[in-house]
XYZ file of C-alpha atoms in Angstrom:
442
model
C -8.057 -12.561 -27.057
C -7.137 -11.068 -30.348
C -4.211 -8.633 -30.662
C -5.001 -5.111 -31.828
C -5.688 -4.295 -35.386
C -2.982 -2.885 -37.733
C -0.706 -0.096 -36.411
C -3.212 2.594 -37.291
C -5.485 1.134 -34.735
C -3.450 2.380 -31.896
C -5.015 5.777 -32.208
C -1.725 7.429 -32.935
C -2.381 8.439 -36.460
C -3.894 11.822 -37.333
C -2.864 12.208 -41.027
C -1.628 9.434 -43.290
C 1.783 9.819 -44.779
C 3.095 8.452 -48.016
C 6.554 6.944 -49.065
C 7.909 6.684 -52.467
C 9.442 3.510 -53.770
C 8.609 0.306 -55.556
C 5.825 -1.929 -54.549
C 8.101 -4.634 -53.085
C 10.014 -2.005 -51.110
C 6.712 -0.648 -49.679
C 5.657 -4.165 -48.703
C 9.001 -4.754 -47.023
C 8.908 -1.533 -45.060
C 5.299 -2.077 -43.991
C 6.093 -5.705 -42.839
C 9.043 -4.550 -40.809
C 6.931 -1.842 -39.180
C 4.254 -4.361 -38.272
C 6.834 -6.650 -36.799
C 8.376 -4.014 -34.655
C 5.151 -2.328 -33.395
C 3.146 -5.483 -32.798
C 5.215 -8.556 -32.556
C 2.292 -10.714 -31.340
C 0.244 -10.170 -34.555
C -0.660 -13.422 -36.290
C 0.392 -14.175 -39.827
C -3.149 -14.023 -41.210
C -3.617 -10.533 -39.856
C -0.292 -9.320 -41.153
C -1.128 -10.788 -44.583
C -4.229 -8.714 -44.589
C -2.359 -5.605 -43.490
C 0.177 -6.019 -46.311
C -2.631 -5.791 -48.896
C -2.855 -2.002 -47.958
C -0.373 0.476 -49.071
C 2.102 2.241 -46.843
C 0.308 5.547 -47.348
C -2.739 4.031 -45.604
C -1.186 2.452 -42.599
C 2.227 3.839 -41.864
C 1.897 6.276 -38.996
C 3.647 9.576 -38.699
C 5.201 8.309 -35.486
C 7.658 5.611 -36.597
C 9.108 4.795 -33.263
C 8.074 1.180 -33.198
C 9.521 0.402 -29.849
C 7.448 3.225 -28.216
C 4.255 2.078 -29.958
C 4.805 -1.461 -28.626
C 5.550 -0.249 -25.098
C 2.556 2.068 -25.000
C 0.198 -0.565 -26.362
C 1.205 -3.053 -23.644
C 1.930 -0.789 -20.691
C -1.052 1.604 -20.793
C -3.724 -1.025 -20.363
C -1.663 -2.553 -17.526
C -1.372 0.681 -15.729
C -5.107 1.434 -16.140
C -5.898 -2.005 -14.820
C -3.675 -1.480 -11.694
C -4.903 1.899 -10.859
C -8.543 1.222 -11.696
C -8.398 -2.183 -9.951
C -7.075 -0.506 -6.778
C -9.912 2.078 -6.895
C -12.640 -0.668 -7.446
C -11.021 -2.689 -4.645
C -11.587 0.278 -2.276
C -15.132 0.652 -3.545
C -15.922 -3.058 -3.010
C -14.074 -3.331 0.329
C -17.089 -2.988 2.556
C -19.269 -5.486 0.657
C -16.398 -7.931 0.475
C -15.767 -7.772 4.189
C -19.353 -8.244 5.029
C -19.824 -11.221 2.686
C -16.628 -12.858 3.999
C -17.692 -12.711 7.622
C -21.146 -14.006 6.787
C -19.933 -16.854 4.680
C -16.667 -17.811 6.361
C -16.950 -16.212 9.731
C -13.504 -14.605 9.450
C -11.132 -12.959 7.034
C -7.409 -13.342 6.543
C -4.892 -10.992 5.027
C -4.182 -13.522 2.235
C -7.836 -13.438 1.095
C -7.706 -9.692 1.074
C -4.668 -9.796 -1.213
C -6.247 -12.291 -3.431
C -9.406 -10.299 -3.734
C -7.535 -7.116 -4.708
C -5.480 -9.123 -7.191
C -8.610 -10.599 -8.783
C -10.109 -7.130 -9.223
C -7.004 -5.962 -10.960
C -6.757 -9.066 -13.048
C -10.478 -8.872 -14.153
C -9.952 -5.240 -15.135
C -6.834 -6.215 -17.024
C -8.800 -8.616 -19.188
C -11.184 -5.732 -19.989
C -8.461 -3.142 -20.745
C -6.475 -5.591 -23.024
C -9.783 -6.409 -24.801
C -10.877 -2.828 -25.507
C -7.621 -0.913 -25.631
C -5.919 0.681 -27.516
C -8.768 2.166 -29.469
C -8.319 3.032 -33.193
C -9.685 6.082 -35.034
C -12.808 4.299 -36.346
C -13.821 6.409 -39.209
C -15.854 5.173 -42.244
C -12.735 5.099 -44.294
C -10.936 2.971 -41.674
C -13.788 0.539 -41.502
C -13.836 0.259 -45.301
C -10.254 -0.541 -45.444
C -10.537 -3.189 -42.707
C -13.533 -5.256 -43.826
C -11.631 -8.387 -43.021
C -12.272 -7.851 -39.322
C -15.987 -8.407 -39.855
C -15.331 -12.064 -40.683
C -14.580 -14.411 -37.880
C -11.544 -16.751 -38.107
C -13.134 -20.275 -37.537
C -10.313 -22.579 -38.681
C -9.245 -24.424 -35.535
C -5.901 -25.438 -37.023
C -4.936 -21.967 -38.379
C -2.528 -21.359 -35.509
C -0.430 -24.409 -36.683
C -0.242 -22.838 -40.173
C 0.825 -19.601 -38.580
C 3.568 -21.117 -36.454
C 5.013 -22.923 -39.542
C 4.801 -19.780 -41.702
C 6.513 -17.703 -39.086
C 9.220 -20.166 -38.232
C 12.284 -18.306 -39.661
C 14.967 -20.073 -37.677
C 14.998 -23.785 -36.903
C 15.111 -25.184 -33.389
C 14.016 -23.859 -30.054
C 15.427 -20.363 -30.753
C 13.177 -20.072 -33.706
C 10.104 -21.013 -31.650
C 11.025 -18.479 -28.954
C 11.222 -15.663 -31.521
C 8.088 -16.914 -33.453
C 5.299 -14.322 -33.159
C 2.620 -16.892 -33.731
C 3.983 -18.944 -30.825
C 4.183 -15.899 -28.697
C 0.583 -15.081 -29.507
C -0.687 -18.581 -28.429
C 1.433 -18.659 -25.310
C 0.064 -15.141 -24.428
C -3.502 -16.181 -24.862
C -2.945 -19.274 -22.800
C -1.133 -17.441 -19.978
C -3.708 -14.695 -19.849
C -6.459 -17.042 -18.636
C -4.377 -19.186 -16.253
C -5.136 -16.866 -13.306
C -8.734 -17.155 -14.001
C -8.727 -20.942 -13.632
C -6.720 -20.564 -10.376
C -9.086 -18.084 -8.957
C -12.213 -20.010 -9.911
C -10.922 -23.244 -8.450
C -9.210 -22.035 -5.254
C -10.712 -18.649 -4.373
C -14.340 -19.160 -5.488
C -14.414 -22.868 -4.775
C -15.775 -23.947 -8.187
C -15.562 -27.376 -9.569
C -12.991 -28.464 -12.309
C -15.575 -28.618 -15.102
C -17.392 -25.655 -13.951
C -14.254 -23.500 -13.818
C -13.264 -24.520 -17.429
C -16.827 -23.815 -18.510
C -16.679 -20.345 -16.972
C -13.331 -19.669 -18.667
C -14.785 -20.718 -21.999
C -17.668 -18.263 -21.379
C -15.477 -15.392 -20.499
C -13.236 -15.970 -23.563
C -16.476 -16.218 -25.791
C -17.663 -12.954 -24.265
C -14.376 -11.300 -25.172
C -14.329 -12.635 -28.742
C -17.974 -11.527 -29.233
C -17.054 -8.125 -27.814
C -14.341 -7.904 -30.528
C -16.618 -9.139 -33.294
C -19.435 -6.696 -32.562
C -17.237 -3.579 -32.234
C -17.695 -3.558 -28.400
C -21.341 -4.510 -28.737
C -22.086 -2.020 -31.557
C -20.652 1.010 -29.759
C -18.354 1.447 -32.714
C -19.313 1.249 -36.468
C -17.126 -1.708 -37.123
C -14.934 -4.183 -35.290
C -11.244 -3.382 -34.783
C -10.086 -6.742 -33.670
C -10.853 -10.184 -35.106
C -12.949 -12.992 -33.644
C -10.552 -15.952 -33.608
C -11.502 -19.397 -32.598
C -7.884 -20.260 -31.927
C -7.942 -17.636 -29.164
C -11.108 -19.227 -27.707
C -9.291 -22.669 -27.626
C -6.135 -21.137 -26.092
C -8.046 -19.209 -23.468
C -10.018 -22.270 -22.446
C -6.742 -24.305 -22.260
C -5.238 -21.585 -20.085
C -8.211 -21.877 -17.664
C -7.697 -25.682 -17.465
C -3.977 -25.106 -16.730
C -5.001 -22.599 -14.058
C -7.228 -25.192 -12.463
C -4.312 -27.557 -12.174
C -2.022 -24.827 -10.634
C -4.795 -23.634 -8.204
C -3.137 -25.257 -5.164
C -0.409 -22.588 -5.452
C -2.976 -20.078 -4.106
C -3.565 -22.162 -0.946
C -0.978 -20.178 1.245
C -2.839 -17.002 0.392
C -6.365 -18.322 0.721
C -5.682 -19.427 4.277
C -6.972 -22.396 6.153
C -10.523 -23.712 5.975
C -12.484 -22.276 8.847
C -12.694 -24.970 11.543
C -15.928 -23.522 12.970
C -19.241 -22.445 11.221
C -19.720 -18.879 10.364
C -22.191 -18.430 13.141
C -19.754 -19.352 15.896
C -18.056 -16.421 17.701
C -14.373 -15.782 16.988
C -11.764 -14.063 19.370
C -11.690 -10.247 19.221
C -8.207 -9.312 17.862
C -6.417 -6.131 17.288
C -6.275 -6.704 13.555
C -10.139 -7.218 13.439
C -10.604 -3.929 15.397
C -8.366 -2.135 12.963
C -10.234 -3.658 9.901
C -13.481 -2.319 11.346
C -11.965 1.160 11.847
C -10.674 1.187 8.299
C -14.123 0.149 6.962
C -15.527 3.118 8.930
C -13.148 5.596 7.393
C -13.467 4.194 3.860
C -17.190 4.155 4.031
C -17.630 7.688 5.351
C -15.165 9.221 2.832
C -16.714 7.286 -0.131
C -20.328 8.258 0.737
C -19.259 11.839 1.478
C -17.449 12.070 -1.903
C -20.572 10.733 -3.683
C -22.935 13.066 -2.001
C -20.689 15.979 -2.621
C -20.322 15.292 -6.317
C -24.002 14.875 -6.743
C -24.842 17.966 -4.805
C -22.222 20.010 -6.636
C -23.453 18.801 -10.031
C -27.026 19.914 -9.161
C -25.999 23.218 -7.753
C -23.609 24.194 -10.449
C -25.233 22.757 -13.608
C -28.899 22.974 -12.725
C -29.086 26.130 -10.520
C -25.945 27.748 -11.759
C -24.585 28.397 -8.262
C -21.256 28.005 -6.650
C -19.639 24.794 -5.585
C -20.632 23.772 -2.127
C -16.983 22.991 -1.399
C -16.426 26.711 -1.034
C -18.916 26.828 1.743
C -19.083 25.313 5.273
C -21.887 23.199 3.832
C -19.126 21.207 2.129
C -17.877 19.901 5.356
C -21.360 18.880 6.440
C -21.999 16.960 3.170
C -18.505 15.285 2.873
C -17.935 14.471 6.590
C -20.860 15.162 9.043
C -23.727 13.692 7.020
C -21.982 10.372 6.044
C -20.601 10.020 9.696
C -24.129 10.472 11.110
C -25.596 7.917 8.685
C -22.852 5.230 8.949
C -21.481 5.684 12.505
C -24.071 7.369 14.664
C -27.332 5.838 13.440
C -26.047 2.191 13.441
C -24.665 2.705 16.887
C -28.121 3.628 18.277
C -29.248 0.126 17.636
C -29.133 -2.983 19.881
C -25.481 -3.780 18.988
C -24.270 -0.178 19.425
C -21.921 -0.766 16.582
C -20.767 1.379 13.625
C -21.104 0.110 10.051
C -17.367 -0.988 10.056
C -17.924 -2.837 13.393
C -21.040 -4.616 12.102
C -19.109 -5.631 8.951
C -16.546 -7.417 11.084
C -19.226 -8.797 13.438
C -18.436 -6.669 16.540
C -20.611 -4.895 19.053
C -20.275 -2.577 22.081
C -21.487 -3.726 25.416
C -20.690 -3.075 29.119
C -18.145 -5.228 30.917
C -20.940 -7.184 32.652
C -22.618 -7.986 29.352
C -25.415 -5.519 29.514
C -26.285 -3.260 26.508
C -24.090 -0.145 26.022
C -27.014 2.260 26.607
C -26.135 5.960 26.807
C -22.452 5.267 27.167
C -22.360 4.803 23.359
C -22.555 8.585 22.945
C -19.281 9.025 24.783
C -17.854 6.229 22.634
C -18.900 8.031 19.466
C -17.585 11.512 20.517
C -14.264 9.981 21.487
C -14.144 7.721 18.464
C -14.851 8.026 14.751
C -17.831 10.379 15.128
C -15.651 12.768 17.039
C -12.871 12.541 14.555
C -15.030 13.443 11.599
C -16.708 16.312 13.566
C -13.249 17.750 14.349
C -12.005 17.381 10.751
C -15.034 19.186 9.483
C -14.313 22.146 11.836
C -10.520 22.128 11.105
C -10.983 24.828 8.449
C -12.218 27.217 11.107
C -9.464 26.523 13.696
C -6.402 24.307 13.382
C -6.955 23.080 16.911
C -9.814 20.979 15.823
C -7.529 19.249 13.259
C -5.091 18.570 16.097
C -7.871 16.953 18.275
C -9.040 14.945 15.268
C -5.614 13.585 14.605
C -5.287 12.763 18.276
C -8.499 10.810 18.247
C -7.432 8.935 15.151
C -4.024 8.133 16.520
C -5.317 7.087 19.889
C -7.909 4.791 18.284
C -5.274 3.005 16.266
C -2.830 2.716 19.053
C -4.991 1.762 21.971
C -6.514 -1.336 20.229
C -3.358 -3.228 20.755
C -3.631 -3.891 24.599
C -5.116 -7.212 25.655
C -8.745 -5.926 25.895
C -8.685 -4.218 22.400
C -11.079 -1.576 23.675
C -9.462 1.420 22.079
C -9.633 4.951 23.230
C -13.405 5.197 22.865
C -13.765 2.075 24.887
C -11.572 3.099 27.619
C -13.257 6.567 28.071
C -16.802 5.218 27.812
C -16.297 2.049 29.876
C -17.497 -0.214 27.111
C -15.900 -3.299 25.747
C -15.825 -4.887 22.258
C -17.418 -8.319 21.869
C -18.186 -10.694 18.992
C -21.744 -9.967 17.962
C -22.438 -13.644 17.549
C -21.579 -14.277 21.260
C -24.402 -14.421 23.789
C -22.445 -15.021 26.967
C -20.948 -12.402 29.160
C -17.830 -10.799 27.881
C -14.462 -10.915 29.487
C -11.023 -10.067 28.232
C -9.778 -12.479 25.692
C -6.233 -13.494 24.528
C -4.979 -12.053 21.297
C -5.256 -14.282 18.277
C -3.632 -13.272 14.980
C -4.625 -16.333 12.900
C -7.497 -14.442 11.423
C -9.088 -11.026 11.362
């Protein structure tokens, strides 16, 4: 992955400034600014930069440390925040796929999945950000970025050129070495994930790493696939080699993820697993997340149509807002699925659970009581909480009772205790009885 274009590419320049002085003095000042603001920039890029005058590239904001911190921290923050948001969006599909492919899901795999989403987004943010002010004049001054760097030994020349101090200390402070190490380290997690988390072979993992790196370099060469008038980073074959090497190193280090990935399931995915408190809680969380996400989506779409098409008022100011945000999603995701044969909500189906009577017969009409004293009742009360605070109190009580009463041995929860239903693995065909708690998996 190439480092950003010259300092002006950080999008912090609104008007160029000029400095007086001799040509050699201007070159020295410019080189110093580049070293401070972007220590990972390779020699060949800085040599191109030095051909420009200070009046073209020197930003008004001369705080080099701040520039460097912003250029490195902002993409990381965006990756963490955006990654967590994407992890929530993808939580239900991830749980469904995990229980269908592995038959179970451990906390370690959840952490690895969230980490992978953040890591994948970090590659994207560090590839695309920070954005420059891509005017025609900027593109004309940086024609060099249109030409890919295809010399596979150029990094050796860069390291020799940048070696100011002999010995190990010189290499540690060598920006060309730092650049190469960064490009290798950036793809080490990819190799680890491909090998351990996704179960890909050694050669397949390395090939995928090469493909991802090539995609990154082509994105830079084409100006983010022609979204911009010119590229603002350089296609560098050295980066391609370093990224692929990093993937190979990650494959070798993949066993480090085994404690998080959990044990290999001893039973096939179709074999029933014990009903645990953690598994019940995961199903409840999936219900809550799914209803709120769907409700938010419906509300945003309806609001956009009402406000921008019909020029009306936002539905959030009306009782209809509660119906759209809470009641309709709860009906679609909790009530309707529970009317089926398994009498299970969308979250319970995701973790392969169902409601039945203690003697193994279908839940029947008792599921209505379970819904009213469970998730559906909670969302109904929260939708009415704006009219009377007592509904909010009842809703909170239902939620607290659901999360507390799953811990006893039967894991029936409040809705199960009040409706007389028990929770069983949906893959089990035999009669249901109380099972011992197992915390080895969800």
